[in-house]
Coordinates of C-alpha atoms in Angstrom, one line a residue:
M118 CA 29.3 -10.6 1.0
G119 CA 28.6 -7.2 2.1
V120 CA 28.2 -4.0 0.1
S121 CA 29.5 -1.3 0.9
R122 CA 27.7 2.2 1.2
R123 CA 29.2 4.4 -1.6
T124 CA 28.7 0.4 -3.5
L125 CA 24.8 1.0 -2.7
F126 CA 24.4 5.3 -3.0
N127 CA 25.9 4.6 -6.8
Y128 CA 22.7 3.2 -7.5
I129 CA 20.2 3.9 -4.9
K130 CA 19.1 6.9 -4.6
D131 CA 18.1 7.3 -0.4
K132 CA 17.3 5.6 2.6
E133 CA 14.4 5.4 2.4
S134 CA 14.9 4.2 -1.2
A135 CA 16.5 1.5 -0.1
V136 CA 15.0 0.3 1.7
L137 CA 11.0 0.4 0.6
G138 CA 11.7 0.5 -3.3
A139 CA 11.4 3.5 -5.9
E140 CA 8.3 5.0 -5.4
M141 CA 7.0 3.9 -8.8
S142 CA 7.4 1.4 -10.8
E143 CA 6.2 0.2 -14.1
E144 CA 4.2 -2.5 -12.1
V145 CA 2.1 0.0 -10.0
E146 CA 1.8 2.3 -12.8
N147 CA 0.1 -0.2 -14.6
Q148 CA -2.1 -1.8 -11.9
F149 CA -3.4 2.4 -11.4
Q150 CA -4.3 2.5 -15.4
N151 CA -6.1 -1.0 -14.7
F152 CA -7.5 -0.5 -11.8
A153 CA -8.9 3.1 -12.9
A154 CA -10.2 1.3 -16.1
G155 CA -12.2 -0.8 -14.1
L156 CA -9.8 -4.0 -14.1
P157 CA -9.0 -6.7 -13.8
T158 CA -12.2 -7.6 -11.8
G159 CA -14.9 -4.6 -12.7
S160 CA -15.0 -5.1 -8.6
L161 CA -14.1 -1.8 -7.0
R162 CA -13.3 -3.5 -3.4
E163 CA -11.4 -6.3 -5.5
D164 CA -9.7 -4.4 -7.5
S165 CA -8.9 -2.0 -4.8
K166 CA -7.0 -5.5 -3.2
I167 CA -4.8 -5.7 -5.9
M168 CA -3.8 -2.8 -6.2
G169 CA -3.2 -2.2 -3.1
M170 CA -1.8 -5.4 -2.8
T171 CA 0.6 -4.5 -6.4
V172 CA 2.0 -1.1 -3.8
F173 CA 2.6 -3.3 -0.9
N174 CA 5.3 -5.8 -2.9
R175 CA 7.1 -2.8 -4.3
A176 CA 7.2 -1.1 -1.4
V177 CA 8.5 -3.5 2.0
G178 CA 8.4 -7.3 -0.2
D179 CA 6.0 -9.4 -0.3
E180 CA 4.9 -13.4 -0.2
F181 CA 7.4 -15.1 -1.8
F182 CA 9.7 -12.9 -0.2
P183 CA 8.7 -13.2 3.5
E184 CA 12.0 -13.0 4.6
I185 CA 12.8 -9.4 3.2
S186 CA 8.5 -8.3 4.0
Q187 CA 10.1 -9.5 8.3
L188 CA 13.2 -7.2 7.6
T189 CA 11.3 -4.6 5.9
A190 CA 9.0 -4.4 9.1
Q191 CA 11.2 -4.4 11.7
A192 CA 13.0 -1.4 10.0
L193 CA 10.0 0.9 9.9
A194 CA 9.4 -0.3 13.2
K195 CA 13.0 1.1 14.3
D196 CA 12.9 3.9 13.3
T197 CA 10.3 6.7 13.1
K198 CA 12.5 8.7 10.5
L199 CA 12.3 6.0 7.8
R200 CA 8.3 5.4 9.7
A201 CA 7.3 9.1 8.4
L202 CA 9.4 8.4 5.2
Y203 CA 6.8 5.7 4.5
C204 CA 3.3 7.4 5.6
Q205 CA 5.0 10.7 3.4
R206 CA 5.3 8.3 0.2
N207 CA 1.8 7.1 1.3
S208 CA 0.5 10.7 0.6
R209 CA 1.0 10.3 -2.4
I210 CA 0.1 7.3 -3.0
I211 CA -3.1 8.1 -1.9
Q212 CA -3.7 11.1 -4.2
R213 CA -3.2 9.3 -7.3
V214 CA -5.2 6.4 -6.0
R215 CA -7.9 9.4 -5.9
Q216 CA -7.4 10.4 -9.2
A217 CA -7.7 6.2 -10.6
V218 CA -11.2 6.1 -8.4
Q219 CA -12.4 9.2 -9.5
A220 CA -11.8 8.2 -13.4
R221 CA -12.6 4.8 -12.8
E222 CA -16.6 5.9 -11.7
G223 CA -16.2 8.8 -13.8
W224 CA -17.3 11.0 -11.0
K225 CA -16.3 14.5 -11.0
S226 CA -13.9 16.0 -8.4
S227 CA -17.0 17.5 -5.8
D228 CA -18.2 14.0 -6.3
P229 CA -20.0 13.9 -2.4
R230 CA -18.9 9.7 -2.8
L231 CA -14.9 10.2 -4.1
T232 CA -13.4 11.7 -0.2
P233 CA -15.5 8.2 1.8
T234 CA -14.5 5.9 -1.0
V235 CA -10.8 6.9 -1.0
N236 CA -11.0 7.4 3.1
I237 CA -11.7 3.6 3.4
I238 CA -9.1 2.4 0.8
H239 CA -7.1 5.1 2.7
T240 CA -8.1 3.4 5.8
Q241 CA -8.0 -0.2 4.4
F242 CA -4.1 1.0 3.7
L243 CA -3.3 1.7 6.7
T244 CA -4.9 -0.3 8.9
A245 CA -2.5 -3.3 6.5
F246 CA 0.2 -1.9 7.2
E247 CA -0.3 -0.6 11.3
T248 CA -0.7 -4.7 11.2
F249 CA 2.4 -5.3 9.4
V250 CA 4.5 -2.9 11.2
E251 CA 3.2 -3.9 14.6
T252 CA 3.6 -7.3 14.1
R253 CA 7.2 -7.1 12.8
G254 CA 6.3 -8.6 9.7
G255 CA 4.8 -11.9 12.2
T256 CA 1.3 -10.9 9.6
S257 CA 2.1 -10.5 5.9
L258 CA 0.6 -6.8 4.4
V259 CA -1.6 -10.0 2.2
D260 CA -3.9 -11.3 5.2
A261 CA -3.3 -7.7 6.7
F262 CA -5.2 -6.4 4.1
H263 CA -7.4 -9.3 4.5
N264 CA -8.4 -8.7 7.3
A265 CA -9.5 -5.2 7.6
G266 CA -11.2 -5.5 4.9
A267 CA -13.2 -8.3 6.9
I268 CA -13.0 -6.0 9.6
F269 CA -14.9 -2.8 7.4
E270 CA -17.6 -5.5 5.9
D271 CA -18.2 -6.2 9.2
Y272 CA -19.1 -3.2 10.1
F273 CA -20.9 -1.9 7.4
N274 CA -23.0 -5.0 7.5
D275 CA -23.9 -4.2 11.2
E276 CA -22.4 -7.9 12.3
L277 CA -19.9 -6.5 14.5
A278 CA -19.9 -8.1 18.1

């Protein structure tokens, strides 16, 4: 049984929210707070991955709902306006990541490590997202994020073949 647009938009404010979910949720907010406090593992890289997965899962579904995730990837691949909305949302999320990294590491906003650290995290997010959309959900965000991280590790360890 379908749901009419009128009914849907009585509960959901716009197309972006209908497809990508609410921008912030209690779960995402809690994860940002945990990340800023150095939790849950104490590893910046591992905690970035956990935070990223929380943000992605809120936006596009996850491995527990692969059909929703694939439909979202297909919608993002087809609809350039929706993809642009996701990118705008992502830029706001990255500002939150910047604040969380700064709090976590105890860095001032002028610390020369802050921008490169946030850029690395952001690039890993973007790489995972682009792979997810290009494969129309055939590669999960979890796998895409992990694969991007492995490539970055190889790069920084000078092990790219």
